[in-house]
Coordinates of C-alpha atoms in Angstrom, one line a residue:
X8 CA 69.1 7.8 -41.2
X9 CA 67.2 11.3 -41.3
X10 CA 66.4 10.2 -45.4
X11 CA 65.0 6.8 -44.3
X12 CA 64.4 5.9 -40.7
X13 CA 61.2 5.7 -39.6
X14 CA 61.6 6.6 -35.8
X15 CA 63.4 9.6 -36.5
X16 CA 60.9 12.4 -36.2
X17 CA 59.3 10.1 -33.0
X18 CA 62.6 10.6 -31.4
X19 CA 62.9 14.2 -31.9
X20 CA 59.7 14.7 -30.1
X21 CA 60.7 12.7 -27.4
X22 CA 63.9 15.1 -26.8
X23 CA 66.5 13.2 -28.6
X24 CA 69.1 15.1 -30.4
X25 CA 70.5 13.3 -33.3
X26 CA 73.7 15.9 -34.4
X27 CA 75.0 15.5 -30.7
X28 CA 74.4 11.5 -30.8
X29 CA 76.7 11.5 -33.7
X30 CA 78.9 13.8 -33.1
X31 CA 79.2 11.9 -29.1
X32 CA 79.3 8.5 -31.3
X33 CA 82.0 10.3 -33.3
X34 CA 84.2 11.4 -30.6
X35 CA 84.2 7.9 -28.4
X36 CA 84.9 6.1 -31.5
X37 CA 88.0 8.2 -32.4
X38 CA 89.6 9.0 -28.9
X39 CA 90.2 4.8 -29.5
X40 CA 92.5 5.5 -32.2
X41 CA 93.6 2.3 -33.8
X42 CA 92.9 0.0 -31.4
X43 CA 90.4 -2.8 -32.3
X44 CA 87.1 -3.1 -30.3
X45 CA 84.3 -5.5 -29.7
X46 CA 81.3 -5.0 -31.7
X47 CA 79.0 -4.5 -28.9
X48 CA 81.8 -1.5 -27.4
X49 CA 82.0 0.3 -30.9
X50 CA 78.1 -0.1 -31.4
X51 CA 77.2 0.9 -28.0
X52 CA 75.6 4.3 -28.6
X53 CA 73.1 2.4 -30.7
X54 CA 72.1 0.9 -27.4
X55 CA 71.2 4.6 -26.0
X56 CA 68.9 4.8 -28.6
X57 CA 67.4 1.8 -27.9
X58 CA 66.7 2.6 -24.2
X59 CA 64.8 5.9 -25.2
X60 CA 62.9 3.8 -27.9
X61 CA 62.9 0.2 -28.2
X62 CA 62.8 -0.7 -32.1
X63 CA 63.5 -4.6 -32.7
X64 CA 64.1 -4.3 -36.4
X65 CA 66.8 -1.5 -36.7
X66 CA 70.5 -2.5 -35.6
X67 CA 73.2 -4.8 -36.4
X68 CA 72.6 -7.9 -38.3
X69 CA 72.2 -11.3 -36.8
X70 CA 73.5 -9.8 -33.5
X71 CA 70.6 -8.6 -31.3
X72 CA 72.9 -6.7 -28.4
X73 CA 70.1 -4.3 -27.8
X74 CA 66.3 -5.8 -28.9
X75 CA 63.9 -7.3 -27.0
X76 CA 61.1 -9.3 -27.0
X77 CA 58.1 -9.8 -24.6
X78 CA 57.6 -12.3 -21.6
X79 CA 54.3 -12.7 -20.5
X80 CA 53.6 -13.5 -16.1
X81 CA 50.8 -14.0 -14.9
X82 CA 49.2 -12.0 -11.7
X83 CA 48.0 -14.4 -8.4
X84 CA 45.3 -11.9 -7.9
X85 CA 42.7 -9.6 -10.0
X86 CA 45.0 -5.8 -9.7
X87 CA 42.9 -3.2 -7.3
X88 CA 44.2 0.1 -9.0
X89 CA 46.8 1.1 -11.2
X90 CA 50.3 -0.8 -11.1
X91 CA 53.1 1.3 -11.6
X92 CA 56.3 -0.6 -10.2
X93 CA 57.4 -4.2 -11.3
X94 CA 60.1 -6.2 -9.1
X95 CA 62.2 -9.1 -10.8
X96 CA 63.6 -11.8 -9.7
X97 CA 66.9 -10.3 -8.9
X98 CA 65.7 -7.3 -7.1
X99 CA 65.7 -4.6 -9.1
X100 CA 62.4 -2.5 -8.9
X101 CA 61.0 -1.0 -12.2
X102 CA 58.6 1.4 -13.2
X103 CA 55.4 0.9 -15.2
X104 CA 53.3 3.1 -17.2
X105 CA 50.1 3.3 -15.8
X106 CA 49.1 5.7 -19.1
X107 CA 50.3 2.9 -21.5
X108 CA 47.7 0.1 -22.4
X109 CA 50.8 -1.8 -23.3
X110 CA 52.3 -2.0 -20.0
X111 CA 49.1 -2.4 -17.5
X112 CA 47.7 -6.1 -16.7
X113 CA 45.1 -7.3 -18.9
X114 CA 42.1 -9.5 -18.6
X115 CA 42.1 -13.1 -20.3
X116 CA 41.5 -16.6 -19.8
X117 CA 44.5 -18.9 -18.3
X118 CA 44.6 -22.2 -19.3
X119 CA 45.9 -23.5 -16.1
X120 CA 44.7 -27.1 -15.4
X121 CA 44.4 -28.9 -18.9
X122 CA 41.5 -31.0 -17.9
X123 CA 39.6 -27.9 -16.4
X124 CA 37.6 -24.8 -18.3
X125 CA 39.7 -21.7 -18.9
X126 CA 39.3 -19.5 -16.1
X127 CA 39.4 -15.5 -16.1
X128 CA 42.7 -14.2 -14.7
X129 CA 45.1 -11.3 -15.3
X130 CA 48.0 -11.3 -16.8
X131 CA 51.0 -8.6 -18.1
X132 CA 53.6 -8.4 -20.5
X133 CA 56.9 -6.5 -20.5
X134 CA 60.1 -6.5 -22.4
X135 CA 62.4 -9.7 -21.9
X136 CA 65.5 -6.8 -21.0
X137 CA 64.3 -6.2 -17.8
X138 CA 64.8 -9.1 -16.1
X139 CA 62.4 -12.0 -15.1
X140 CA 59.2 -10.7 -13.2
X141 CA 58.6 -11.5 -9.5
X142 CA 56.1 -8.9 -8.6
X143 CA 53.8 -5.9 -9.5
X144 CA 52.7 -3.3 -7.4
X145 CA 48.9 -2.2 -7.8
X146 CA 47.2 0.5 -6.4
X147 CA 49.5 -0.1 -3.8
X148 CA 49.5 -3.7 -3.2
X149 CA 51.9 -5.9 -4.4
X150 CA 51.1 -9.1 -6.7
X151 CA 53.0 -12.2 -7.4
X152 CA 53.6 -13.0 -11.2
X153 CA 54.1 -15.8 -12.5
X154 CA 56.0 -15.9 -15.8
X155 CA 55.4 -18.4 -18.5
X156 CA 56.7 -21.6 -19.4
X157 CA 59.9 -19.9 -21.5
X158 CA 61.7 -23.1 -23.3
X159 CA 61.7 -24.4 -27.1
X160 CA 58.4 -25.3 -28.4
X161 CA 59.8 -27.5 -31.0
X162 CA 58.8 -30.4 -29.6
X163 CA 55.1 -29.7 -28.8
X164 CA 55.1 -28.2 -32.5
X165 CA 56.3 -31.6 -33.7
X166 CA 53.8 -33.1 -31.7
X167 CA 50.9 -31.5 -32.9
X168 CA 52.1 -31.2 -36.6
X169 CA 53.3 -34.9 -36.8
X170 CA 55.9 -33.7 -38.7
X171 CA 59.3 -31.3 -38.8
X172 CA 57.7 -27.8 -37.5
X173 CA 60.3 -26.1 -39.6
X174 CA 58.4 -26.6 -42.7
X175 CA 54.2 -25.5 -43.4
X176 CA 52.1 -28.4 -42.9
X177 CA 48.6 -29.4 -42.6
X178 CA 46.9 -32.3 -40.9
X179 CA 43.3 -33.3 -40.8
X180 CA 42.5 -34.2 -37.0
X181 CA 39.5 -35.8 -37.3
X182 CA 36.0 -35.1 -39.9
X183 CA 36.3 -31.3 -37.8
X184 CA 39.2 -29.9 -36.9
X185 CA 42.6 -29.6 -38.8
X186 CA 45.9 -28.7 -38.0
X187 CA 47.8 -25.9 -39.9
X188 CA 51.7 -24.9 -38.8
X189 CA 53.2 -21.9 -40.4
X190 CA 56.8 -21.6 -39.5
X191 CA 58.9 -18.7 -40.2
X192 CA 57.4 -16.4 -43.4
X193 CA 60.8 -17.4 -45.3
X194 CA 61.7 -17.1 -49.3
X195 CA 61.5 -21.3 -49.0
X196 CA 58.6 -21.6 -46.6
X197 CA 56.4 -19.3 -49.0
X198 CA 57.1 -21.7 -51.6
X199 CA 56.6 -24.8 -49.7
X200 CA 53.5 -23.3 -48.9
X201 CA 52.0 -22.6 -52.0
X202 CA 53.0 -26.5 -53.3
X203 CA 51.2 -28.1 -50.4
X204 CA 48.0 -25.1 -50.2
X205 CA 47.9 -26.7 -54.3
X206 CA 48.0 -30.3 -53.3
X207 CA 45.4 -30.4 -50.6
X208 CA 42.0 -32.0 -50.9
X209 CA 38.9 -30.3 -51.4
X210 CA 38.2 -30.8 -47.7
X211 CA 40.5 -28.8 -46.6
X212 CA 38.6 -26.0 -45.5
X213 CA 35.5 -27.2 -44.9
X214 CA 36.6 -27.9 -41.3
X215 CA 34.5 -26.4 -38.3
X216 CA 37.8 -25.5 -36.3
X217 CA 41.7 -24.8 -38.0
X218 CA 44.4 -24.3 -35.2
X219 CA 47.5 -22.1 -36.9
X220 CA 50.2 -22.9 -35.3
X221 CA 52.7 -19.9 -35.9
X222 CA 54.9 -20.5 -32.7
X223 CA 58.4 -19.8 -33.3
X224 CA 57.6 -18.3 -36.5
X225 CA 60.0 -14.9 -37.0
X226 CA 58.5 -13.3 -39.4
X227 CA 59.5 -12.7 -43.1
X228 CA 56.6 -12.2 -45.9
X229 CA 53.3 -12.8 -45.2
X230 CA 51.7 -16.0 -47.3
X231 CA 47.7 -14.4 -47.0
X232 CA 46.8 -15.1 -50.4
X233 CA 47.8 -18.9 -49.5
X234 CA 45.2 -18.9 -46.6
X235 CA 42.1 -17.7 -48.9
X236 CA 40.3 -21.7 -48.6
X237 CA 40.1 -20.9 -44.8
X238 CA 40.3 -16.7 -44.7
X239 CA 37.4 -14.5 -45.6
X240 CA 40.1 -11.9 -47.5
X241 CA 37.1 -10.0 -49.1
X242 CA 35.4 -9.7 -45.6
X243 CA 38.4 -8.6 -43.8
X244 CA 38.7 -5.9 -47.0
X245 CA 35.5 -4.5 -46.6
X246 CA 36.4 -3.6 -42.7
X247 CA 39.1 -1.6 -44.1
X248 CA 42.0 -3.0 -42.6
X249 CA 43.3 -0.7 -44.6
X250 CA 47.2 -0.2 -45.5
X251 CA 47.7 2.9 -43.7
X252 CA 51.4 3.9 -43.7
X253 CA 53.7 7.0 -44.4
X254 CA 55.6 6.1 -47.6
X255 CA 58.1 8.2 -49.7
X256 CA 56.3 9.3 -52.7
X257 CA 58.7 7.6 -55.4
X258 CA 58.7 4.3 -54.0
X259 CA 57.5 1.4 -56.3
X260 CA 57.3 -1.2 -53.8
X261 CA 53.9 -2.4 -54.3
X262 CA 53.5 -5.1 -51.9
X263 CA 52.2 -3.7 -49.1
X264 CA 51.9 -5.8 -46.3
X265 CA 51.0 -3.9 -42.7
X266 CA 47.1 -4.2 -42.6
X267 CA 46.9 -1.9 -39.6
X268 CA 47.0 2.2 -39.0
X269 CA 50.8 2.7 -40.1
X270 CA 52.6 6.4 -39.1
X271 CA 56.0 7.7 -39.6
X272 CA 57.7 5.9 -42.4
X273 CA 59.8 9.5 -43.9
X274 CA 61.3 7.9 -46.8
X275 CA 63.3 9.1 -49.9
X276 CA 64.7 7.6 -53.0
X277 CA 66.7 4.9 -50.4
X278 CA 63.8 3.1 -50.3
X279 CA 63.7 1.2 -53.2
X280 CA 67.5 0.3 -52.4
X281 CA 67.2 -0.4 -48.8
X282 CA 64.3 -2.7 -49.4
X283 CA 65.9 -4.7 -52.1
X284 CA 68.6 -5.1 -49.4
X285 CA 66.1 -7.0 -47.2
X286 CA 65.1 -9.0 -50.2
X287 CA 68.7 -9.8 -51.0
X288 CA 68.9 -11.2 -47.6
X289 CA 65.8 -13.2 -47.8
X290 CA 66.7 -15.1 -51.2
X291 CA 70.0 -15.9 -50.6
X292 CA 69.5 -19.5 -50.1
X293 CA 66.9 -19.8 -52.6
X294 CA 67.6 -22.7 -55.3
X295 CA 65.6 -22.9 -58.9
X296 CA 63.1 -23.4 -60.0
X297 CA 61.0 -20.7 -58.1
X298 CA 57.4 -19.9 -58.6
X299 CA 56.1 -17.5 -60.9
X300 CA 54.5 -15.3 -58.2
X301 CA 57.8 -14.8 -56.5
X302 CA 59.7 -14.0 -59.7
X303 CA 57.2 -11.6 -60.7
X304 CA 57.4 -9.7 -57.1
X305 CA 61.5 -9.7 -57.1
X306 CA 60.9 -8.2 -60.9
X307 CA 59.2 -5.4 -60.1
X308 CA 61.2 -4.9 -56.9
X309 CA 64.6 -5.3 -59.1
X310 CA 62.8 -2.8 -61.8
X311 CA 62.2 -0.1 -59.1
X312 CA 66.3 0.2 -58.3
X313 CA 66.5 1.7 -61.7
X314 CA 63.6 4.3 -61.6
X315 CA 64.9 8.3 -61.6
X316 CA 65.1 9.7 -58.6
X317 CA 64.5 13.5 -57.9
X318 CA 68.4 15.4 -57.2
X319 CA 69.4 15.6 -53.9
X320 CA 67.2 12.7 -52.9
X321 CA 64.7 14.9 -50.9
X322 CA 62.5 13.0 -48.0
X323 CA 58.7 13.0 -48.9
X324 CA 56.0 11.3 -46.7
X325 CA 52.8 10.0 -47.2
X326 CA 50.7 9.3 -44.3
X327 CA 47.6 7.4 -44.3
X328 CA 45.2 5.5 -41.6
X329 CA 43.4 2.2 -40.8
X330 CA 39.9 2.1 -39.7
X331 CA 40.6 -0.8 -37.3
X332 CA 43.1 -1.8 -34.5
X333 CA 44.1 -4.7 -32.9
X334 CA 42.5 -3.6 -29.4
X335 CA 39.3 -3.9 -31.5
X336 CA 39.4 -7.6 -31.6
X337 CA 36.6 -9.7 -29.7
X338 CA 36.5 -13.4 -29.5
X339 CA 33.1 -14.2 -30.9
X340 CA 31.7 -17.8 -31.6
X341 CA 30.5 -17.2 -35.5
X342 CA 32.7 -17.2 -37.5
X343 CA 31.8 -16.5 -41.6
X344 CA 29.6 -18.3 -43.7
X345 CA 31.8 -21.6 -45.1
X346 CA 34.9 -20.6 -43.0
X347 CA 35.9 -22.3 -39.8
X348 CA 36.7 -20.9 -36.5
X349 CA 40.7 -19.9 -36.2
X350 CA 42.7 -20.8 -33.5
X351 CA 45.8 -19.2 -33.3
X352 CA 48.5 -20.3 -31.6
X353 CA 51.5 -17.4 -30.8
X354 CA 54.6 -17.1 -28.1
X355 CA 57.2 -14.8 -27.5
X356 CA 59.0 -16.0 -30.7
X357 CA 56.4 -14.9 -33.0
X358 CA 57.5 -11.5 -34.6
X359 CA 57.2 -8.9 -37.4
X360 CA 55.1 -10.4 -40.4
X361 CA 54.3 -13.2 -37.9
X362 CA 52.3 -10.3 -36.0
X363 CA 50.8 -9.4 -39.1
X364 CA 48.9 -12.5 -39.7
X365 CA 47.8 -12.8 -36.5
X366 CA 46.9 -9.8 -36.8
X367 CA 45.1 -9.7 -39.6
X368 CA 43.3 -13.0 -38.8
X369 CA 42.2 -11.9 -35.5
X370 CA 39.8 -9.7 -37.5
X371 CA 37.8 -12.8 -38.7
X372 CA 34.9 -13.2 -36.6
X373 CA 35.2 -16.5 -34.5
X374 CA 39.2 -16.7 -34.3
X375 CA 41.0 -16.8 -30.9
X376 CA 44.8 -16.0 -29.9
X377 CA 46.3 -18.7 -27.6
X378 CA 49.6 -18.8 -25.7
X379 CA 51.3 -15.9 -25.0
X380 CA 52.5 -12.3 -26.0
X381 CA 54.1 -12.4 -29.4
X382 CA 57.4 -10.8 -30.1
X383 CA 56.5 -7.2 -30.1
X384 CA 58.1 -6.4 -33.2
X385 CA 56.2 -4.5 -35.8
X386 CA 55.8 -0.2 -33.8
X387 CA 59.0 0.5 -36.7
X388 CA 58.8 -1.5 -39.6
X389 CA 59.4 -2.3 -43.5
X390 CA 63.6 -2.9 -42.4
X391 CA 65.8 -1.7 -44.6
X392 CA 69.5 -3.3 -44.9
X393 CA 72.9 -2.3 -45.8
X394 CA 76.5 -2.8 -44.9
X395 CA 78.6 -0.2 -43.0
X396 CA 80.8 1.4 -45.4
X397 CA 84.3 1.1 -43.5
X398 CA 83.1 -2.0 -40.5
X399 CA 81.4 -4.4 -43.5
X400 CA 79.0 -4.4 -40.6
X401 CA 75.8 -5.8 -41.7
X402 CA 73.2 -3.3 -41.0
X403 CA 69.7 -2.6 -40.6
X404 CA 67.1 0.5 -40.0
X405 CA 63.3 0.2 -39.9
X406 CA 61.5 2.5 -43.0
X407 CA 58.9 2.9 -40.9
X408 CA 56.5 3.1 -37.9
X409 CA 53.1 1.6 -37.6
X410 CA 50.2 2.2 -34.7
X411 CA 49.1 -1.3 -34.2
X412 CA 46.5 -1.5 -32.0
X413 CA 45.3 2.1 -33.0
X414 CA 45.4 3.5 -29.8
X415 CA 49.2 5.0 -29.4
X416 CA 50.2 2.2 -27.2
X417 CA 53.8 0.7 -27.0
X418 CA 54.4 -2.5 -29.3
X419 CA 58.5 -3.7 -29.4
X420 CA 58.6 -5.8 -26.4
X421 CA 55.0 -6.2 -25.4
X422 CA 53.6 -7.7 -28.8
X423 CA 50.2 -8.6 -29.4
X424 CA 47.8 -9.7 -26.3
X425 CA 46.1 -12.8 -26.1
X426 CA 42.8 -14.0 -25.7
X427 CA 43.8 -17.3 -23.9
X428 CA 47.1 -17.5 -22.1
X429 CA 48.9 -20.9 -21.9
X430 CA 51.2 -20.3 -19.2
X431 CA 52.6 -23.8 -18.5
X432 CA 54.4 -26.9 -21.4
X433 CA 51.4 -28.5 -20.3
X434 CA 49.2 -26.5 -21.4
X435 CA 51.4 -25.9 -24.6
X436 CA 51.0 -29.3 -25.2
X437 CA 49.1 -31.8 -27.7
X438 CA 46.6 -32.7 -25.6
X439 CA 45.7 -29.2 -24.1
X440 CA 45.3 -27.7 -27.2
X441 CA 43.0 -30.6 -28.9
X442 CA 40.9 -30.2 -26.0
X443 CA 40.9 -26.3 -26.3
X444 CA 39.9 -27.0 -30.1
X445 CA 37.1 -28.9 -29.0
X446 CA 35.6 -26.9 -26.9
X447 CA 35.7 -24.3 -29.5
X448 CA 33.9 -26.6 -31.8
X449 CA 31.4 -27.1 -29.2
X450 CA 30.5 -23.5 -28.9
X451 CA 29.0 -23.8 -32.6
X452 CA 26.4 -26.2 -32.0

C-alpha cells in the first residue's frame, strides 16, 4: 500500500499511523489463532480507515462493508447561517463541516410539482452511512429535510428509453429532442455503444435538446469518443480540462481518463500490474469478436506488464493540475454552434467514470444536471486489484486521488451537485422529465 495507494500520504497528514495500523491489524488477527472468522470481523480494521477517510474504490471486492454513497434531502426553509449539526431519523445528532463546501446546503432548483416551473430551494447531501436525515441545524435554527425518493429507477429508465435500460440506447422524441441512456461504462456496454453510435442516422445530432440518461450507471470506462456527434471534444480541450494527476513515472497506461485537477496518485512499478488487474475484472465476460479499439487498448495495457522496472520498485510521482473544476460549472442557455443542449440525468447510483462524464459534459455550455447527488466516488481513483495472498480475498486499492471540483472539498459520499433536484418518482418520471426537456428547448428560441 505505501508503493501504490493513493490516499496514503493524505492520511499521514491527517495523523494516521500506518506501522501501528498493521501491526494493531496484526495482533487482533493472530490473538484468534485458528479459529475461522467472518469477513467483515477479520477486515474490520479496514473500516477504521474508512471512518478517518472515506474512499469508495479501495476495499474488498463485491462486498462494500465500509463505502458509502450520497443521499440527497431537501431543506423546508432557505438556511440563516452556517449548519453544523445534522439529526436522522433515528436520533442520532451529527456534525457537519461548516469549512467543507461538500457538506453545507446548496442552492438549486427543485422540481417539486411536475406541472409547475422549477422553483429555487436548498438542498444538502451527505454520506448514505449516517443514517437517513431528519434535520439540520443552521445558524442555530433547526430545518426539516426531506430526503429523496430512494428506490430503483429501472422502471422510469425503461419508460423513458422504451427499451431494457441495461443496454445504450437512443430514441428520437420528436423533430427536437432525443433520448440517450448510458448504463453502466462496462467492457459490453462500450461495445454496444459504439455498434448503435455507427448505426444511427445522420439526424442524430442535429437535435436542439439530448437528455443522457446515466441513472444507475456505476461506472467502468468512459465511452467520450462515442459521444463526439453531440459533444464539442475540441471545445472542452481547449478549456483545458486538462488530465492533471500524480502518476508513477514508468507507467505505460496511456488512457487517461480523469478530466479534472488529479493529486496524490504515488505509484511504482505495481501500477501497470494492479491496473491490468481491474482490466481482468472488466473483460471477464467478454465473448469474440471484440472491436479493434478495445483490442488495441488491452494490447498496449498487456505490453506494459512486461516493460523493466527499476530494482527495488522505488515510488515516483508525477503531479500535474487542471485549469477547471466542477464548482465552475454554470447552467447557461447556448449551448455550441451545431450541438444541442445536454440534459443529464444522475442519482445516487451514478459513480466513478459515471462522474467523469458528467463531469466532463457539464463543461459544455448549455448542459444541465438533473436528479440528485451522484455516488461520490471519484476523491481516490484509477483502482487497482488483486487477491490476498493467504484469504484469496478479492481485493482492491485506489492508485490515486483526484481534486474534483478544484476547490479541496470532500467527494466519496457527497458526489457531484446538481443543478435541478428531482426529489420525488414523480418527478423522476417520463412525463416530468419531457416537460423539463421542453422547457429547455424553449429557452433557445
Amino acid at each position: 500500500m505505501e508503493k501504490a495507494y493513493g490516499g496514503w500520504a493524505g492520511a499521514e497528514k491527517r495523523g494516521w499511523d500506518w506501522n501501528r495500523w498493521f501491526a494493531e491489524w496484526d495482533r487482533e488477527l493472530a490473538s484468534r489463532t485458528t479459529a475461522k472468522l467472518p469477513l467483515a470481523e477479520a477486515l474490520a480494521p479496514f473500516g477504521r480507515l474508512e471512518d478517518l477517510q472515506l474512499d469508495n474504490h479501495s476495499g474488498p471486492v463485491g462486498l462494500p462493508f465500509f463505502s458509502s454513497g450520497s443521499r440527497t434531502a431537501v431543506l423546508d426553509s432557505a438556511p440563516q447561517g452556517a449548519c453544523t449539526q445534522m439529526r436522522t431519523a433515528e436520533g442520532a445528532m451529527l456534525p457537519i463541516d461548516p469549512k467543507d463546501p461538500a457538506q453545507a446546503p446548496k442552492k438549486a432548483l427543485i422540481l417539486a410539482d411536475v406541472n409547475a416551473p422549477e422553483r429555487e430551494g436548498y438542498y444538502f447531501a451527505y454520506p448514505a452511512r449516517r443514517g437517513i436525515a431528519a434535520a439540520v441545524q443552521c445558524g442555530g435554527k433547526w430545518i426539516t429535510a426531506r430526503p429523496t425518493w430512494a428506490h430503483s429507477r429501472r422502471p422510469l429508465i425503461s419508460s423513458l428509453a422504451g427499451k431494457s435500460p441495461d443496454e445504450p440506447s437512443y430514441r428520437a422524441l420528436n423533430g427536437e429532442i432525443a433520448y440517450l441512456r448510458l448504463p453502466t461504462f462496462s467492457k459490453q456496454n462500450g461495445e454496444l455503444l459504439r455498434k448503435l453510435v455507427a448505426a444511427l442516422p445522420d439526424s442524430a445530432g442535429r437535435e436542439k435538446v439530448l437528455i443522457v440518461d446515466m441513472r444507475s450507471n456505476d461506472g467502468g470506462d468512459e465511452p467520450l469518443a462515442q459521444l463526439a456527434r453531440w459533444v464539442d471534444l475540441p471545445g472542452l480541450r481547449n478549456i483545458r480540462l486538462g488530465f492533471g494527476r500524480r502518476l508513477p513515472q514508468s507507467c505505460l497506461y496511456t488512457a487517461l481518463r480523469w478530466g479534472y485537477e488529479q493529486v496524490g496518485i504515488s505509484g511504482s512499478c505495481l501500477y501497470t500490474a494492479l491496473r491490468w488487474g481491474y482490466e481482468q475484472v472488466g473483460i471477464k465476460s467478454l465473448q469474440p469478436p471484440i472491436s479493434d479499439a478495445l483490442r488495441d487498448s488491452l494490447q498496449r495495457q498487456l505490453d506494459g506488464l512486461f516493460a523493466p522496472a527499476a530494482d527495488g520498485c522505488p515510488v515516483s510521482v508525477q503531479e500535474t493540475h487542471a485549469a477547471w473544476g466542477y464548482r465552475e460549472h454554470r447552467v447557461t442557455t447556448e449551448p455550441p454552434a451545431g450541438k444541442p443542449r445536454l440534459l443529464m440525468l444522475v442519482d445516487n447510483e451514478c459513480g466513478s467514470d459515471c462522474e467523469f462524464v458528467t463531469y466532463m459534459l457539464s463543461a459544455q455550455s448549455g448542459s444541465v444536471v438533473a436528479g440528485e447527488n451522484t455516488f461520490g466516488v471519484g476523491q481516490f481513483m484509477q483502482p487497482g486489484y488483486f487477491i490476498l495472498p493467504n484469504s484469496r480475498i478479492q481485493f482492491r486499492i485506489a492508485l490515486g486521488m483526484s481534486d474534483i471540483d478544484g476547490d479541496g472539498r470532500s467527494f466519496d459520499g457527497y458526489g457531484l451537485d446538481v443543478d435541478i433536484v428531482l426529489p420525488t418518482e414523480e418527478a423522476q418520471g417520463a412525463p416530468a422529465i419531457l416537460r423539463l426537456a421542453n422547457r429547455l428547448l424553449q429557452q433557445l428560441r
